[in-house]
Amino acid sequence: MNVLANILDPYWAKTIVRVVGALAFAILIAGTLVYVYLFKAVSFMQSRLGPMEAGPQGSMQLLAEVGKFLQKEDIYPTKADRLLFKAAPYVVFMSTFLLVLIIPFGPDAWFANLDVGIYFALSVSSISVIGILMAGWSSANKYSLLGGLRAAGQLIAYELPLVLAVVGVVIQAGTLNMQGIVGAQANGEIFGFGGIGNPYILTQFVGFAIFMISMQAELTQTPFDMPIAESELVAGYLTEYSGMRFLLFFIAEFATAGVFSAIAAVLFLGGWSLPGLHWESLGDVSNVMNVVGPLVLIGKVMVLSFIIFWVRFTFPRFREDQLQRLAWKFLIPISLVNIAATAVLKVAF
Amino acid sequence: MTTDERVDTTRAAVFDALTSELELAGSHLALGDDLWIRVSRDAWVDTFKHLRDKHGCKWFDFLSAIDWMPSPFGRSMDSEVDTIVHGKDSKEPDAMATGVAGGETRFQLLARVYNVVEHWGVTVKADLPDDDLSIATLIPVFAGANWHEREAMEMFGIEFVGHPNPRKLYLPGAFEGFPLRKDFPLLARMVKPWPGIVDVEQMPGETEEEAEAGTEGGDAA
Amino acid sequence: MTMTEREQLRYIAAQAADARVNLELETEGMTLNIGPQHPATHGTLRVLVKLDGEQVVAAEPIMGYMHRGYEKLSEMRTYPQVTTLINRIDWLGSFANEVPFILAAEKLMDVEAPPRAQHIRTILFELARIANVVLFLGDMAVQVGAITPVFFAFRDREHILNMIESATGGRFHPNFDRIGGIKDDLPKGWIEETRGALKRIEAFCDEMETLVLGNEIFQTRTRGIGVIPSDVALQYGMSGANLRATGVDWDLRRDAPCGLVYDKVDWKVWTHPDGDSFARYWVRLQETREACKILDQLLGTIPAGPIMAKVPRIIKVPAGEAYVETENPLGAMGYYIVSKGELVPFRLKIRSASFSNISVTPWLLRGVYLPDVITILASLYFILGDIDR
């Protein structure tokens, strides 16, 4: 144990571990979600089986897909702005990667314990909007342009309900730090009853609903998938991307879904802690939670992701103006009321 | 009275009304079936206006044309090619030169409107002189005639005076010729001529003579 | 063709002028091609759309990418051969294409099919209707964004196609109708199996009613979108469910049966007063249910007897003209046969439903949002083979 601590002591060693770990987590969560939900769950919903050939029950399908994408020819339209076109997928993936850094997996298992944890997450997630706009604009394709512009409008519109829903949680927890939020939920009480702590999904259910809806919109999933509207724009801003670049967008989409679900799990479901676990300070929590915690968190991620994808495969999509109307005239006022109510109740009780 | 009989009486009444109201160059009433009238080229638009306003025929069915010239490329009993190949048939072709409502010219315009309330329709025909294939457009009366007229334009070469958008509908822009005219050959059959009256192929195991013998007689197709 | 140098210079100057115009932000709208290769158009339909932001300024469908020249081809084919061709006009409910043609030819020949043949013809006609419209019910959901119902549509449609195949030998192109009757009799056990298939279709219709019609997002996307007033619809020659969804109570099955046995069945014509995309979906859903009810009654009362009238083996249709129009799944389809007493038709004019249904789109799509263009086209439900022939 000491040897490991010594090797990892210099800052550059820790950084390498963080980067590699975060990348691994992002790709693994994307792969799991793709296999379980995009291959299998949707197939069962549509009364078919999904990929069955590659590996037992189609589990190696992902490896086959990656291999297929890797060996594709690097094509880009002649008129496309080369630098922007090539950089766009990386920009989107980078915003996902940065998001992974602030998720706490256990009492000591985290990549970065920032005091402004959730604030950092929300601001960094907006970088993907730039990536999508770059992709849409530089593709020299009218469909891509339409998709990119729609995406810009939609993503910016739904940032606000996302942030406002989180404000309620922050008021209740009293801290922006992600570990602190986990602790506040584990150690809190609901009107005096402290058995299961205070998971904010119970007290902040309005905020939870708004967060889930806004998350669906931020991920451009149906019913908010106007930017990719498959039956209209072919593939929206992704139309001209093929091969490895498309794979990057694809992984980024599912990784973002997983990471946002993880953030939602931390904010509303109690993160890595189990109901019934209380502690005075983080050091008190046993080391077992460093192993169990990640598993608990991933379990909660799967549950929340299931909701996201279930809604995705069922509902039709909104038109752009109906989408905007929902955000500005409906979600934002409700979240403001939620904040006011939370603040009043926090002070009163 | 059944629906058919009621419709028939209406049809007969309409036939009488039209014969007295309009100047018909020809007409044909098939009881239990349909009603044809033939008008002059100049009265084309007015006839439809009359039918739409006075007789309630508000539903526009279709507009097309017929080229009455027998095809010089064969496949009909009185065409040169077929008589040379197959010999003159013993039965003479029926003597219908042009249409049930008469007609004198090669090109005849054909349109149909329908009354959705009383459930009868009328087919209107008009002759077009060979040297001046043009007629006024029906779009002011029935907006749906737009595409039908474009198709007739490109298929037969008929000009519709006053059409707002006389571009080709089906054919590519550089196409030359008018396909549905009888003197426009169907190239597939030029390359490989009609194989004759063959509606029986050899069954597996049959010889050609047995297949040929099966062509004669028989009752069900 | 090579351009002279002066033409080349003129071309380059024109391009530069264009670029200059686009640079100044006086954007005069974007011209977008929807199709001919596009997931939303059922086949190779191209809609040239001039956009101002997301609103359509002008829209024009351009067709002919699938024009096969059926009317010219029919002048060189005997009547049974023409049946093979016209199967492929509306390829989803293809038995329905043959029926008006055969009825017109029978009218000219003055031949009436025996009652059993008429009955079975009606049964297969209704089965073709169900096969066609079930796909629409799932497909419109996909165009609006819900990707799951279309799988259910295909799954349940398989049962109907199996029934059509076991009776006629072909899933998609049965080529079963003959002048004077039908080709073969029904196989043993067919009636019971078809009843089973119909039960599945009824369950499917109930599912679609809750899953799609009841969905608030679907309603927001389709209510009030693409409203066609009934007089405009009549002017353009629209027919079928599109016309009934504007409130016009007209169904050729009830009003001009001619050779099919609808007058012996107790059934209802569905209309809806709104005339928007929701109404069109609703009317087709009810019609599918009604078709199941009709088939239920027909399957129990098939008369015994021959399936083919006495017609000569080589068919020469006597001289004359005849036009028969029937209520096909897509609308009113008719064949105008001009015969000179020969083996081949002299002129065959095919009146296809989708041609007239789509002719309303330049008028309809002005001022409409781009996503609504897709919804409207999906609700009008055309099939390219029907438009292009």
Short mmCIF file of N, CA and C in Angstrom, two decimals, chain B residues 78-153:
data_model
loop_
_atom_site.label_atom_id
_atom_site.label_comp_id
_atom_site.label_asym_id
_atom_site.label_seq_id
_atom_site.Cartn_x
_atom_site.Cartn_y
_atom_site.Cartn_z
N ASP B 78 -55.45 -4.52 -86.69
CA ASP B 78 -55.45 -3.90 -88.01
C ASP B 78 -54.13 -3.21 -88.32
N SER B 79 -53.06 -3.53 -87.60
CA SER B 79 -51.80 -2.86 -87.92
C SER B 79 -50.98 -3.73 -88.85
N GLU B 80 -50.22 -3.07 -89.65
CA GLU B 80 -49.47 -3.73 -90.73
C GLU B 80 -48.59 -4.85 -90.22
N VAL B 81 -47.85 -4.53 -89.16
CA VAL B 81 -46.83 -5.48 -88.70
C VAL B 81 -47.46 -6.80 -88.30
N ASP B 82 -48.57 -6.70 -87.59
CA ASP B 82 -49.16 -7.94 -87.09
C ASP B 82 -49.76 -8.77 -88.21
N THR B 83 -50.34 -8.11 -89.20
CA THR B 83 -50.95 -8.91 -90.27
C THR B 83 -49.87 -9.63 -91.08
N ILE B 84 -48.71 -8.98 -91.18
CA ILE B 84 -47.63 -9.64 -91.92
C ILE B 84 -47.14 -10.85 -91.14
N VAL B 85 -47.00 -10.65 -89.81
CA VAL B 85 -46.42 -11.73 -89.00
C VAL B 85 -47.41 -12.87 -88.81
N HIS B 86 -48.62 -12.50 -88.45
CA HIS B 86 -49.55 -13.56 -88.04
C HIS B 86 -50.63 -13.86 -89.07
N GLY B 87 -50.64 -13.12 -90.15
CA GLY B 87 -51.71 -13.34 -91.13
C GLY B 87 -52.98 -12.65 -90.71
N LYS B 88 -53.82 -12.40 -91.67
CA LYS B 88 -55.04 -11.66 -91.36
C LYS B 88 -55.96 -12.56 -90.53
N ASP B 89 -56.47 -12.00 -89.49
CA ASP B 89 -57.36 -12.77 -88.62
C ASP B 89 -58.69 -12.94 -89.32
N SER B 90 -59.36 -14.02 -89.05
CA SER B 90 -60.61 -14.27 -89.74
C SER B 90 -61.68 -13.30 -89.31
N LYS B 91 -61.61 -12.88 -88.06
CA LYS B 91 -62.66 -11.99 -87.56
C LYS B 91 -62.24 -10.55 -87.80
N GLU B 92 -63.12 -9.79 -88.37
CA GLU B 92 -62.79 -8.40 -88.65
C GLU B 92 -62.85 -7.60 -87.35
N PRO B 93 -62.00 -6.58 -87.21
CA PRO B 93 -62.05 -5.79 -85.96
C PRO B 93 -63.35 -5.02 -85.89
N ASP B 94 -63.81 -4.79 -84.68
CA ASP B 94 -65.04 -4.02 -84.50
C ASP B 94 -64.85 -2.61 -85.01
N ALA B 95 -65.95 -2.06 -85.50
CA ALA B 95 -65.81 -0.78 -86.18
C ALA B 95 -66.00 0.37 -85.23
N MET B 96 -65.22 0.47 -84.19
CA MET B 96 -65.30 1.68 -83.38
C MET B 96 -64.14 2.56 -83.77
N ALA B 97 -64.42 3.58 -84.51
CA ALA B 97 -63.33 4.43 -84.96
C ALA B 97 -62.87 5.35 -83.84
N THR B 98 -63.80 6.10 -83.33
CA THR B 98 -63.41 6.97 -82.22
C THR B 98 -64.53 7.05 -81.20
N GLY B 99 -64.37 6.47 -80.13
CA GLY B 99 -65.09 6.79 -78.91
C GLY B 99 -66.59 6.56 -78.90
N VAL B 100 -67.11 6.42 -77.71
CA VAL B 100 -68.53 6.16 -77.58
C VAL B 100 -69.35 7.39 -77.86
N ALA B 101 -68.78 8.57 -77.68
CA ALA B 101 -69.58 9.78 -77.93
C ALA B 101 -69.19 10.39 -79.26
N GLY B 102 -68.62 9.60 -80.14
CA GLY B 102 -68.25 10.14 -81.46
C GLY B 102 -66.95 10.92 -81.38
N GLY B 103 -66.61 11.56 -82.46
CA GLY B 103 -65.36 12.32 -82.49
C GLY B 103 -64.72 12.18 -83.84
N GLU B 104 -64.10 13.25 -84.31
CA GLU B 104 -63.58 13.19 -85.67
C GLU B 104 -62.07 13.28 -85.74
N THR B 105 -61.45 13.81 -84.73
CA THR B 105 -60.02 14.09 -84.86
C THR B 105 -59.20 13.01 -84.18
N ARG B 106 -57.88 13.13 -84.37
CA ARG B 106 -56.99 12.12 -83.81
C ARG B 106 -56.88 12.26 -82.30
N PHE B 107 -56.77 13.52 -81.84
CA PHE B 107 -56.56 13.72 -80.41
C PHE B 107 -57.88 14.12 -79.76
N GLN B 108 -58.17 13.47 -78.68
CA GLN B 108 -59.41 13.79 -77.98
C GLN B 108 -59.08 13.96 -76.51
N LEU B 109 -59.55 15.09 -75.96
CA LEU B 109 -59.27 15.36 -74.56
C LEU B 109 -60.38 14.73 -73.73
N LEU B 110 -60.02 14.25 -72.58
CA LEU B 110 -60.96 13.45 -71.77
C LEU B 110 -60.86 13.91 -70.34
N ALA B 111 -61.96 14.27 -69.73
CA ALA B 111 -61.93 14.66 -68.32
C ALA B 111 -63.21 14.18 -67.66
N ARG B 112 -63.13 14.02 -66.37
CA ARG B 112 -64.29 13.47 -65.67
C ARG B 112 -64.47 14.19 -64.35
N VAL B 113 -65.72 14.49 -64.05
CA VAL B 113 -66.04 15.07 -62.75
C VAL B 113 -67.17 14.25 -62.15
N TYR B 114 -67.36 14.43 -60.86
CA TYR B 114 -68.26 13.53 -60.12
C TYR B 114 -69.03 14.32 -59.08
N ASN B 115 -70.22 13.90 -58.83
CA ASN B 115 -71.07 14.53 -57.82
C ASN B 115 -71.09 13.63 -56.60
N VAL B 116 -70.46 14.06 -55.51
CA VAL B 116 -70.31 13.15 -54.37
C VAL B 116 -71.59 13.02 -53.56
N VAL B 117 -72.55 13.91 -53.80
CA VAL B 117 -73.77 13.83 -53.01
C VAL B 117 -74.77 12.90 -53.68
N GLU B 118 -74.92 13.03 -55.01
CA GLU B 118 -75.90 12.19 -55.71
C GLU B 118 -75.26 10.98 -56.38
N HIS B 119 -73.97 10.88 -56.32
CA HIS B 119 -73.23 9.69 -56.75
C HIS B 119 -73.38 9.39 -58.22
N TRP B 120 -73.18 10.38 -59.04
CA TRP B 120 -73.05 10.10 -60.46
C TRP B 120 -71.94 10.98 -61.01
N GLY B 121 -71.36 10.51 -62.12
CA GLY B 121 -70.28 11.27 -62.71
C GLY B 121 -70.52 11.46 -64.19
N VAL B 122 -69.81 12.39 -64.80
CA VAL B 122 -69.95 12.61 -66.24
C VAL B 122 -68.55 12.75 -66.84
N THR B 123 -68.33 12.03 -67.93
CA THR B 123 -67.07 12.10 -68.64
C THR B 123 -67.24 13.04 -69.81
N VAL B 124 -66.40 14.06 -69.88
CA VAL B 124 -66.52 15.07 -70.92
C VAL B 124 -65.36 14.91 -71.90
N LYS B 125 -65.69 14.95 -73.17
CA LYS B 125 -64.64 14.83 -74.19
C LYS B 125 -64.65 16.07 -75.06
N ALA B 126 -63.52 16.35 -75.68
CA ALA B 126 -63.45 17.44 -76.65
C ALA B 126 -62.44 17.07 -77.71
N ASP B 127 -62.78 17.38 -78.95
CA ASP B 127 -61.86 17.09 -80.05
C ASP B 127 -60.85 18.21 -80.18
N LEU B 128 -59.63 17.85 -80.51
CA LEU B 128 -58.62 18.85 -80.75
C LEU B 128 -58.14 18.72 -82.19
N PRO B 129 -58.16 19.78 -82.95
CA PRO B 129 -57.70 19.67 -84.34
C PRO B 129 -56.22 19.38 -84.40
N ASP B 130 -55.83 18.62 -85.41
CA ASP B 130 -54.45 18.14 -85.49
C ASP B 130 -53.44 19.27 -85.60
N ASP B 131 -53.84 20.37 -86.26
CA ASP B 131 -52.83 21.39 -86.49
C ASP B 131 -52.72 22.37 -85.34
N ASP B 132 -53.62 22.31 -84.37
CA ASP B 132 -53.62 23.29 -83.29
C ASP B 132 -54.01 22.60 -81.99
N LEU B 133 -53.03 21.93 -81.38
CA LEU B 133 -53.34 21.13 -80.20
C LEU B 133 -53.31 22.01 -78.97
N SER B 134 -54.31 22.87 -78.83
CA SER B 134 -54.30 23.69 -77.63
C SER B 134 -55.71 23.89 -77.17
N ILE B 135 -55.83 24.13 -75.89
CA ILE B 135 -57.16 24.31 -75.30
C ILE B 135 -56.97 25.14 -74.04
N ALA B 136 -58.02 25.79 -73.60
CA ALA B 136 -57.91 26.63 -72.40
C ALA B 136 -57.76 25.75 -71.17
N THR B 137 -57.08 26.29 -70.16
CA THR B 137 -56.82 25.49 -68.97
C THR B 137 -58.04 25.47 -68.04
N LEU B 138 -58.17 24.37 -67.32
CA LEU B 138 -59.31 24.22 -66.42
C LEU B 138 -59.01 24.71 -65.02
N ILE B 139 -57.82 25.25 -64.80
CA ILE B 139 -57.43 25.56 -63.41
C ILE B 139 -58.36 26.58 -62.76
N PRO B 140 -58.87 27.59 -63.49
CA PRO B 140 -59.80 28.51 -62.80
C PRO B 140 -61.04 27.82 -62.27
N VAL B 141 -61.44 26.70 -62.88
CA VAL B 141 -62.65 26.03 -62.44
C VAL B 141 -62.34 24.97 -61.39
N PHE B 142 -61.35 24.14 -61.68
CA PHE B 142 -60.93 23.10 -60.74
C PHE B 142 -59.44 23.24 -60.53
N ALA B 143 -59.02 23.59 -59.33
CA ALA B 143 -57.60 23.78 -59.09
C ALA B 143 -56.82 22.49 -59.27
N GLY B 144 -57.47 21.37 -59.09
CA GLY B 144 -56.74 20.11 -59.19
C GLY B 144 -56.34 19.73 -60.59
N ALA B 145 -56.81 20.47 -61.58
CA ALA B 145 -56.46 20.12 -62.96
C ALA B 145 -55.02 20.42 -63.28
N ASN B 146 -54.35 21.14 -62.40
CA ASN B 146 -52.99 21.59 -62.62
C ASN B 146 -52.07 20.45 -63.05
N TRP B 147 -51.93 19.45 -62.20
CA TRP B 147 -50.98 18.38 -62.49
C TRP B 147 -51.47 17.49 -63.62
N HIS B 148 -52.78 17.28 -63.69
CA HIS B 148 -53.29 16.44 -64.78
C HIS B 148 -52.96 17.08 -66.13
N GLU B 149 -53.07 18.41 -66.18
CA GLU B 149 -52.79 19.08 -67.46
C GLU B 149 -51.30 19.03 -67.78
N ARG B 150 -50.48 19.12 -66.75
CA ARG B 150 -49.04 19.02 -67.01
C ARG B 150 -48.69 17.66 -67.56
N GLU B 151 -49.33 16.63 -67.04
CA GLU B 151 -49.04 15.29 -67.53
C GLU B 151 -49.51 15.14 -68.97
N ALA B 152 -50.72 15.65 -69.27
CA ALA B 152 -51.21 15.56 -70.65
C ALA B 152 -50.29 16.35 -71.59
N MET B 153 -49.78 17.45 -71.09
CA MET B 153 -48.87 18.27 -71.90
C MET B 153 -47.65 17.49 -72.31
#
